[in-house]
Amino acid sequence: MPDVKRVGVMTGGGDAPGLNAVIRAVVKSAAGFGYECIGFEDSFDGLIDPSRSRTLTRDDVAGIVRIGGTILGTTNRGDPFSYPGQDGAEVRDRSTRCVQTVREFGLKGLVVIGGDGTLTIAERFHRLGMPIVGVPKTIDNDIVGTNSCFGFDTAVAFATEAIDRLHTTAASHRRVMVVEVMGRYAGWIALYAGLAGGADAILIPEIPFNLERVAACVRERERFGARFSIVVVAEGAAPIGGTVSVVEQAQAGRLERLGGVGSWVAEQLEGLTGKESRSVVLGHLQRGGAPTAFDRVLATRFGGKAMELVNHGTFGMMVANRPPELVAVPLAEMVGKTKQVPLDLDLVKTARAIGISFGD
Ligand code: F6P
């Protein structure tokens, strides 16, 4: 065992703007508490193969608060409990190797920054005795137990700007513009960006839609002189009685890939309204680039709080934003759950009150 106090940090799952701000806060506050920080690269792969790890100093994290992505290699979604072998070799359980790595490095704690998939794996490791602290990350804002996650604000800001830009071109051509945003199981991005961007209809996974209703909204706008409409649709939204649009079926360790609902909605609306309708998919543009100031601050607070928990020896917990405070909630409380938009949320009520259609 080393006589130096050590903490580990890793990122997993899809990227979200703010990952580097968390890493920076962990490294800097670890130094303040007298810890050395080890960064594990490529998600849990860095625990399976410790040669993919390195000491992170304050110098290593200087200037990264504003940079998207992660400095820790890739954020792949591999699960060490059922780890796919190379070139079709059979799936193996590599979790024991991960536990061993944490012991060999003599880590007092391991900060795992990730979304629901990564944090579910982290919770399994905690049950195996690993000293884990989770930091929630997702642009979808669908992690249970925390009011918000870094990445979401950046995604909403980008989608809002895109909707703003589409307004002027939609008006110039008197078109219906359909904007497909991310949001696999939850419509938070669509709801917030739709409201901020002044959308006329917002279609989310929580509310199955009937396109006749959306077409009626477009026609109603025509009647009072608005000759264009903006529809925001979450990738996971589906028509009443229909299914979500899948681009690629789920594979081992990978969820199904969604996409295509935007172009389908545009095509249907063109048929129903007779108005030229176009679609735009914002896709990964919502995940790339620099985090907003809000996300940099939230991510920094999450990193600092995670390190505080490690130093106190409080493990099996996830840091969570419960304004005005950050708190620790058991990882077990978020496993297997998704925070969807509640249908009685004030934002939904307000959207309806100002005439936004949810297609229901
Ligand atoms: O979970 C975040 C998210 O961006 C979802 O909104 C989206 O469905 C998914 O990741 C896309 O993942 P990938 O980049 O792996 O296709």
Short mmCIF file of C-alpha atoms and ligand atoms in Angstrom, two decimals:
data_model
loop_
_atom_site.label_atom_id
_atom_site.label_comp_id
_atom_site.label_asym_id
_atom_site.label_seq_id
_atom_site.Cartn_x
_atom_site.Cartn_y
_atom_site.Cartn_z
CA MET A 1 0.00 0.00 0.00
CA PRO A 2 1.37 3.44 -0.86
CA ASP A 3 1.85 5.89 2.03
CA VAL A 4 0.47 8.66 -0.15
CA LYS A 5 -3.33 9.21 -0.09
CA ARG A 6 -4.78 8.50 -3.50
CA VAL A 7 -8.09 9.08 -5.28
CA GLY A 8 -9.07 7.82 -8.73
CA VAL A 9 -11.27 9.52 -11.30
CA MET A 10 -12.87 8.23 -14.50
CA THR A 11 -15.54 9.19 -17.02
CA GLY A 12 -18.00 6.81 -18.68
CA GLY A 13 -20.98 6.68 -21.04
CA GLY A 14 -21.74 9.32 -23.66
CA ASP A 15 -19.86 12.59 -23.32
CA ALA A 16 -21.49 15.71 -21.89
CA PRO A 17 -20.08 19.23 -21.78
CA GLY A 18 -18.62 19.72 -18.30
CA LEU A 19 -16.83 16.37 -17.82
CA ASN A 20 -13.46 18.13 -17.84
CA ALA A 21 -14.67 20.74 -15.37
CA VAL A 22 -15.52 17.90 -12.93
CA ILE A 23 -12.12 16.23 -13.45
CA ARG A 24 -10.39 19.57 -12.87
CA ALA A 25 -12.34 20.19 -9.65
CA VAL A 26 -11.58 16.67 -8.37
CA VAL A 27 -7.86 17.02 -9.12
CA LYS A 28 -7.57 20.50 -7.60
CA SER A 29 -9.57 19.77 -4.48
CA ALA A 30 -7.77 16.41 -4.08
CA ALA A 31 -4.49 18.34 -4.04
CA GLY A 32 -5.97 20.65 -1.42
CA PHE A 33 -6.81 17.63 0.78
CA GLY A 34 -3.30 16.22 0.21
CA TYR A 35 -4.26 13.45 -2.23
CA GLU A 36 -2.60 12.31 -5.41
CA CYS A 37 -5.13 11.86 -8.22
CA ILE A 38 -5.02 8.98 -10.72
CA GLY A 39 -7.01 9.37 -13.92
CA PHE A 40 -8.28 6.14 -15.52
CA GLU A 41 -8.71 6.37 -19.28
CA ASP A 42 -11.39 4.99 -21.57
CA SER A 43 -14.03 4.50 -18.90
CA PHE A 44 -13.79 1.16 -17.01
CA ASP A 45 -11.19 -0.06 -19.54
CA GLY A 46 -8.64 1.93 -17.53
CA LEU A 47 -9.40 -0.28 -14.49
CA ILE A 48 -9.23 -3.48 -16.54
CA ASP A 49 -5.88 -2.41 -18.01
CA PRO A 50 -4.13 -0.10 -15.51
CA SER A 51 -1.49 0.85 -18.08
CA ARG A 52 -4.28 3.13 -19.29
CA SER A 53 -4.01 5.35 -16.21
CA ARG A 54 -1.87 8.32 -15.23
CA THR A 55 -1.30 10.72 -12.39
CA LEU A 56 -3.19 13.97 -12.88
CA THR A 57 -1.59 17.09 -11.48
CA ARG A 58 -2.92 20.63 -11.23
CA ASP A 59 -0.88 21.39 -14.35
CA ASP A 60 -2.61 18.61 -16.28
CA VAL A 61 -6.01 20.15 -15.66
CA ALA A 62 -5.10 23.79 -16.16
CA GLY A 63 -7.39 25.45 -18.68
CA ILE A 64 -9.74 22.50 -19.25
CA VAL A 65 -12.82 23.98 -17.55
CA ARG A 66 -13.98 25.35 -20.90
CA ILE A 67 -13.26 22.26 -23.03
CA GLY A 68 -15.91 19.72 -24.08
CA GLY A 69 -15.36 15.95 -24.16
CA THR A 70 -13.05 14.29 -21.64
CA ILE A 71 -9.28 14.39 -21.18
CA LEU A 72 -9.53 10.77 -19.98
CA GLY A 73 -9.48 9.04 -23.37
CA THR A 74 -12.89 7.99 -24.61
CA THR A 75 -16.17 7.67 -22.75
CA ASN A 76 -17.06 4.24 -24.07
CA ARG A 77 -20.08 2.38 -22.74
CA GLY A 78 -18.40 -1.01 -22.07
CA ASP A 79 -19.66 -2.93 -19.02
CA PRO A 80 -16.85 -4.77 -17.16
CA PHE A 81 -19.43 -7.20 -15.72
CA SER A 82 -20.14 -8.45 -19.24
CA TYR A 83 -17.18 -7.30 -21.21
CA PRO A 84 -17.14 -8.12 -24.91
CA GLY A 85 -14.01 -9.95 -26.05
CA GLN A 86 -12.15 -8.74 -29.13
CA ASP A 87 -13.08 -9.97 -32.62
CA GLY A 88 -16.22 -11.75 -31.50
CA ALA A 89 -14.56 -13.54 -28.54
CA GLU A 90 -17.03 -14.42 -25.81
CA VAL A 91 -18.25 -11.92 -23.23
CA ARG A 92 -16.33 -12.13 -19.93
CA ASP A 93 -16.77 -10.75 -16.42
CA ARG A 94 -13.78 -8.43 -15.81
CA SER A 95 -15.09 -6.90 -12.59
CA THR A 96 -12.59 -8.71 -10.32
CA ARG A 97 -9.73 -7.19 -12.31
CA CYS A 98 -11.25 -3.72 -11.73
CA VAL A 99 -11.56 -4.30 -7.96
CA GLN A 100 -7.94 -5.51 -7.91
CA THR A 101 -6.75 -2.34 -9.69
CA VAL A 102 -8.42 -0.11 -7.11
CA ARG A 103 -6.69 -2.15 -4.34
CA GLU A 104 -3.30 -2.15 -6.09
CA PHE A 105 -3.36 1.62 -6.43
CA GLY A 106 -4.44 1.89 -2.80
CA LEU A 107 -7.25 4.25 -3.78
CA LYS A 108 -9.10 5.80 -0.85
CA GLY A 109 -11.95 6.45 -3.28
CA LEU A 110 -12.90 6.30 -6.95
CA VAL A 111 -14.93 9.14 -8.46
CA VAL A 112 -17.03 7.80 -11.33
CA ILE A 113 -18.51 10.47 -13.58
CA GLY A 114 -21.26 9.03 -15.75
CA GLY A 115 -24.87 8.65 -16.75
CA ASP A 116 -27.40 6.05 -15.66
CA GLY A 117 -25.54 3.14 -17.30
CA THR A 118 -22.14 4.01 -15.82
CA LEU A 119 -23.58 4.81 -12.39
CA THR A 120 -25.50 1.52 -12.37
CA ILE A 121 -22.17 -0.29 -12.94
CA ALA A 122 -20.59 1.91 -10.23
CA GLU A 123 -23.32 0.87 -7.79
CA ARG A 124 -22.57 -2.81 -8.54
CA PHE A 125 -18.91 -2.15 -7.80
CA HIS A 126 -19.86 -0.44 -4.56
CA ARG A 127 -21.68 -3.61 -3.52
CA LEU A 128 -18.42 -5.49 -4.21
CA GLY A 129 -16.72 -3.19 -1.71
CA MET A 130 -15.23 -0.56 -4.01
CA PRO A 131 -15.10 2.91 -2.42
CA ILE A 132 -17.21 4.67 -5.07
CA VAL A 133 -18.56 8.21 -5.32
CA GLY A 134 -20.75 8.90 -8.36
CA VAL A 135 -21.11 12.16 -10.25
CA PRO A 136 -24.22 12.30 -12.46
CA LYS A 137 -23.80 13.39 -16.06
CA THR A 138 -26.27 13.59 -18.90
CA ILE A 139 -27.48 16.14 -21.41
CA ASP A 140 -30.90 14.45 -21.17
CA ASN A 141 -31.38 15.54 -17.50
CA ASP A 142 -33.09 12.23 -16.80
CA ILE A 143 -31.10 10.99 -13.78
CA VAL A 144 -33.25 10.42 -10.72
CA GLY A 145 -32.28 12.04 -7.41
CA THR A 146 -30.71 15.22 -8.75
CA ASN A 147 -32.52 18.34 -9.80
CA SER A 148 -30.09 18.85 -12.68
CA CYS A 149 -26.98 17.48 -14.35
CA PHE A 150 -24.21 19.36 -16.10
CA GLY A 151 -24.45 19.14 -19.88
CA PHE A 152 -28.18 19.80 -19.96
CA ASP A 153 -27.91 23.59 -19.89
CA THR A 154 -25.37 23.52 -22.74
CA ALA A 155 -27.59 21.25 -24.83
CA VAL A 156 -30.62 23.48 -24.20
CA ALA A 157 -28.65 26.64 -25.04
CA PHE A 158 -27.49 25.12 -28.32
CA ALA A 159 -30.95 23.82 -29.26
CA THR A 160 -32.49 27.20 -28.41
CA GLU A 161 -30.06 29.01 -30.67
CA ALA A 162 -30.84 26.52 -33.44
CA ILE A 163 -34.58 27.16 -33.03
CA ASP A 164 -33.98 30.92 -33.11
CA ARG A 165 -32.14 30.54 -36.40
CA LEU A 166 -34.85 28.31 -37.83
CA HIS A 167 -37.53 30.92 -37.01
CA THR A 168 -36.23 33.43 -39.52
CA THR A 169 -35.81 30.94 -42.34
CA ALA A 170 -39.19 29.29 -41.55
CA ALA A 171 -40.89 32.69 -41.71
CA SER A 172 -39.09 33.63 -44.93
CA HIS A 173 -40.41 30.50 -46.70
CA ARG A 174 -43.67 30.09 -44.79
CA ARG A 175 -42.63 26.57 -43.91
CA VAL A 176 -43.12 24.20 -41.02
CA MET A 177 -39.71 23.47 -39.54
CA VAL A 178 -39.38 20.35 -37.40
CA VAL A 179 -36.36 20.21 -35.07
CA GLU A 180 -35.36 16.80 -33.69
CA VAL A 181 -33.45 17.06 -30.42
CA MET A 182 -31.93 14.41 -28.15
CA GLY A 183 -33.95 12.88 -25.35
CA ARG A 184 -34.24 9.13 -25.44
CA TYR A 185 -36.73 8.53 -22.64
CA ALA A 186 -37.31 12.07 -21.36
CA GLY A 187 -38.31 15.27 -23.10
CA TRP A 188 -36.46 17.79 -20.93
CA ILE A 189 -34.32 19.22 -23.77
CA ALA A 190 -37.34 19.51 -26.09
CA LEU A 191 -39.43 21.14 -23.36
CA TYR A 192 -36.85 23.70 -22.23
CA ALA A 193 -35.49 24.55 -25.70
CA GLY A 194 -39.01 24.58 -27.14
CA LEU A 195 -40.16 27.04 -24.51
CA ALA A 196 -37.04 29.18 -24.74
CA GLY A 197 -37.12 29.19 -28.54
CA GLY A 198 -40.84 29.94 -28.84
CA ALA A 199 -41.85 26.64 -30.49
CA ASP A 200 -45.47 26.12 -31.50
CA ALA A 201 -45.53 22.39 -30.76
CA ILE A 202 -43.34 20.24 -28.52
CA LEU A 203 -43.45 16.46 -28.81
CA ILE A 204 -41.91 14.48 -25.96
CA PRO A 205 -41.62 10.78 -25.01
CA GLU A 206 -43.89 11.31 -21.99
CA ILE A 207 -46.87 12.43 -24.13
CA PRO A 208 -47.73 10.20 -27.12
CA PHE A 209 -48.87 12.50 -29.89
CA ASN A 210 -51.55 12.71 -32.56
CA LEU A 211 -50.26 14.67 -35.56
CA GLU A 212 -53.80 15.79 -36.45
CA ARG A 213 -53.59 17.93 -33.29
CA VAL A 214 -50.28 19.43 -34.35
CA ALA A 215 -51.67 20.07 -37.85
CA ALA A 216 -54.67 21.83 -36.26
CA CYS A 217 -52.23 24.07 -34.37
CA VAL A 218 -50.42 24.91 -37.64
CA ARG A 219 -53.76 25.74 -39.35
CA GLU A 220 -54.86 27.86 -36.40
CA ARG A 221 -51.64 29.88 -36.70
CA GLU A 222 -52.34 30.40 -40.40
CA ARG A 223 -55.77 31.81 -39.49
CA PHE A 224 -54.31 34.53 -37.34
CA GLY A 225 -51.59 35.35 -39.83
CA ALA A 226 -48.55 33.36 -38.67
CA ARG A 227 -47.64 31.59 -41.91
CA PHE A 228 -44.90 29.37 -40.45
CA SER A 229 -44.61 26.99 -37.50
CA ILE A 230 -41.83 25.47 -35.44
CA VAL A 231 -42.18 21.95 -34.04
CA VAL A 232 -39.62 20.56 -31.58
CA VAL A 233 -39.59 16.77 -31.27
CA ALA A 234 -37.53 14.65 -28.89
CA GLU A 235 -35.90 11.65 -30.59
CA GLY A 236 -37.80 9.33 -28.22
CA ALA A 237 -41.27 10.77 -28.90
CA ALA A 238 -43.80 8.47 -30.54
CA PRO A 239 -47.33 8.73 -31.93
CA ILE A 240 -50.26 7.40 -29.91
CA GLY A 241 -50.27 3.63 -30.39
CA GLY A 242 -46.98 3.80 -32.33
CA THR A 243 -43.36 3.03 -31.54
CA VAL A 244 -40.18 5.08 -31.29
CA SER A 245 -38.08 5.51 -34.45
CA VAL A 246 -35.06 3.23 -34.28
CA VAL A 247 -32.02 3.65 -36.53
CA GLU A 248 -30.05 0.72 -35.15
CA GLN A 249 -31.21 -2.14 -32.93
CA ALA A 250 -29.67 -2.67 -29.48
CA GLN A 251 -26.49 -4.76 -29.34
CA ALA A 252 -24.54 -6.27 -26.43
CA GLY A 253 -23.69 -3.39 -24.08
CA ARG A 254 -25.35 -0.82 -26.33
CA LEU A 255 -28.87 0.56 -26.29
CA GLU A 256 -30.84 0.88 -29.50
CA ARG A 257 -30.00 4.04 -31.47
CA LEU A 258 -32.93 6.37 -31.98
CA GLY A 259 -33.52 8.86 -34.78
CA GLY A 260 -35.79 9.67 -37.66
CA VAL A 261 -38.92 10.86 -35.89
CA GLY A 262 -38.27 14.46 -37.04
CA SER A 263 -38.29 13.67 -40.75
CA TRP A 264 -41.33 11.42 -40.34
CA VAL A 265 -43.22 14.18 -38.48
CA ALA A 266 -42.30 16.73 -41.18
CA GLU A 267 -43.48 14.41 -43.95
CA GLN A 268 -46.78 13.72 -42.20
CA LEU A 269 -47.39 17.38 -41.39
CA GLU A 270 -46.78 18.36 -45.00
CA GLY A 271 -49.48 15.88 -46.03
CA LEU A 272 -51.90 17.03 -43.35
CA THR A 273 -51.46 20.80 -43.76
CA GLY A 274 -50.36 21.18 -47.38
CA LYS A 275 -47.51 23.36 -46.12
CA GLU A 276 -43.95 22.68 -47.13
CA SER A 277 -42.28 21.07 -44.11
CA ARG A 278 -38.61 20.45 -43.45
CA SER A 279 -36.73 18.74 -40.66
CA VAL A 280 -33.39 19.32 -38.97
CA VAL A 281 -31.63 16.87 -36.64
CA LEU A 282 -29.42 18.57 -34.05
CA GLY A 283 -27.86 15.27 -32.94
CA HIS A 284 -24.43 15.32 -31.37
CA LEU A 285 -24.02 19.06 -31.88
CA GLN A 286 -25.94 19.24 -28.60
CA ARG A 287 -23.21 17.25 -26.81
CA GLY A 288 -20.10 18.80 -28.34
CA GLY A 289 -18.27 22.04 -27.68
CA ALA A 290 -17.71 24.20 -24.65
CA PRO A 291 -19.98 23.98 -21.62
CA THR A 292 -22.08 27.02 -20.66
CA ALA A 293 -21.11 29.03 -17.59
CA PHE A 294 -23.94 27.31 -15.67
CA ASP A 295 -22.61 23.84 -16.55
CA ARG A 296 -19.02 24.80 -15.71
CA VAL A 297 -20.15 25.98 -12.28
CA LEU A 298 -22.37 22.95 -11.61
CA ALA A 299 -19.66 20.53 -12.81
CA THR A 300 -17.06 22.25 -10.63
CA ARG A 301 -19.37 22.06 -7.60
CA PHE A 302 -20.03 18.35 -8.32
CA GLY A 303 -16.28 17.63 -8.52
CA GLY A 304 -15.55 19.49 -5.30
CA LYS A 305 -18.42 17.76 -3.47
CA ALA A 306 -17.34 14.32 -4.74
CA MET A 307 -13.84 14.86 -3.37
CA GLU A 308 -15.30 16.04 -0.05
CA LEU A 309 -17.25 12.74 0.16
CA VAL A 310 -14.12 10.72 -0.62
CA ASN A 311 -12.23 12.55 2.09
CA HIS A 312 -15.04 11.87 4.60
CA GLY A 313 -15.11 8.21 3.57
CA THR A 314 -18.74 8.46 2.41
CA PHE A 315 -19.12 5.89 -0.38
CA GLY A 316 -21.87 4.32 -2.48
CA MET A 317 -23.28 7.80 -2.94
CA MET A 318 -23.92 10.11 -5.85
CA VAL A 319 -23.59 13.87 -5.56
CA ALA A 320 -26.87 15.57 -6.38
CA ASN A 321 -28.09 19.10 -6.95
CA ARG A 322 -30.92 19.93 -4.57
CA PRO A 323 -30.90 23.73 -4.69
CA PRO A 324 -29.62 25.61 -2.86
CA GLU A 325 -27.38 22.72 -1.75
CA LEU A 326 -25.46 19.81 -3.11
CA VAL A 327 -26.26 16.61 -1.25
CA ALA A 328 -25.22 12.95 -1.34
CA VAL A 329 -27.85 10.38 -2.32
CA PRO A 330 -27.37 6.60 -2.35
CA LEU A 331 -26.47 5.33 -5.83
CA ALA A 332 -28.94 2.53 -5.21
CA GLU A 333 -31.76 5.09 -5.32
CA MET A 334 -31.14 5.97 -8.97
CA VAL A 335 -30.44 2.54 -10.40
CA GLY A 336 -32.97 1.38 -13.00
CA LYS A 337 -34.99 4.60 -12.87
CA THR A 338 -35.51 7.49 -15.29
CA LYS A 339 -36.55 11.01 -14.37
CA GLN A 340 -39.22 11.85 -16.91
CA VAL A 341 -41.09 15.12 -17.33
CA PRO A 342 -44.07 15.00 -14.90
CA LEU A 343 -47.24 15.79 -16.82
CA ASP A 344 -48.40 18.20 -14.10
CA LEU A 345 -45.11 20.13 -14.14
CA ASP A 346 -45.62 23.89 -14.08
CA LEU A 347 -43.57 24.19 -17.28
CA VAL A 348 -45.96 21.85 -19.09
CA LYS A 349 -48.97 23.74 -17.74
CA THR A 350 -47.46 27.10 -18.73
CA ALA A 351 -46.60 25.81 -22.19
CA ARG A 352 -50.20 24.68 -22.66
CA ALA A 353 -51.48 28.00 -21.26
CA ILE A 354 -49.57 29.96 -23.89
CA GLY A 355 -50.92 27.78 -26.68
CA ILE A 356 -48.07 25.32 -27.27
CA SER A 357 -49.38 22.00 -28.57
CA PHE A 358 -48.08 18.70 -27.18
CA GLY A 359 -49.99 16.87 -29.90
CA ASP A 360 -52.39 15.33 -27.36
O1 F6P B 1 -27.86 9.70 -23.15
C1 F6P B 1 -27.48 10.85 -23.81
C2 F6P B 1 -27.72 10.72 -25.29
O2 F6P B 1 -27.17 11.86 -25.92
C3 F6P B 1 -29.16 10.51 -25.70
O3 F6P B 1 -29.90 11.70 -25.77
C4 F6P B 1 -29.01 9.84 -27.05
O4 F6P B 1 -30.12 9.02 -27.35
C5 F6P B 1 -27.81 8.99 -26.83
O5 F6P B 1 -27.03 9.59 -25.81
C6 F6P B 1 -26.99 8.83 -28.08
O6 F6P B 1 -25.89 8.02 -27.80
P1 F6P B 1 -24.75 7.67 -28.83
O7 F6P B 1 -23.95 8.91 -29.04
O8 F6P B 1 -23.97 6.61 -28.16
O9 F6P B 1 -25.43 7.22 -30.08
#
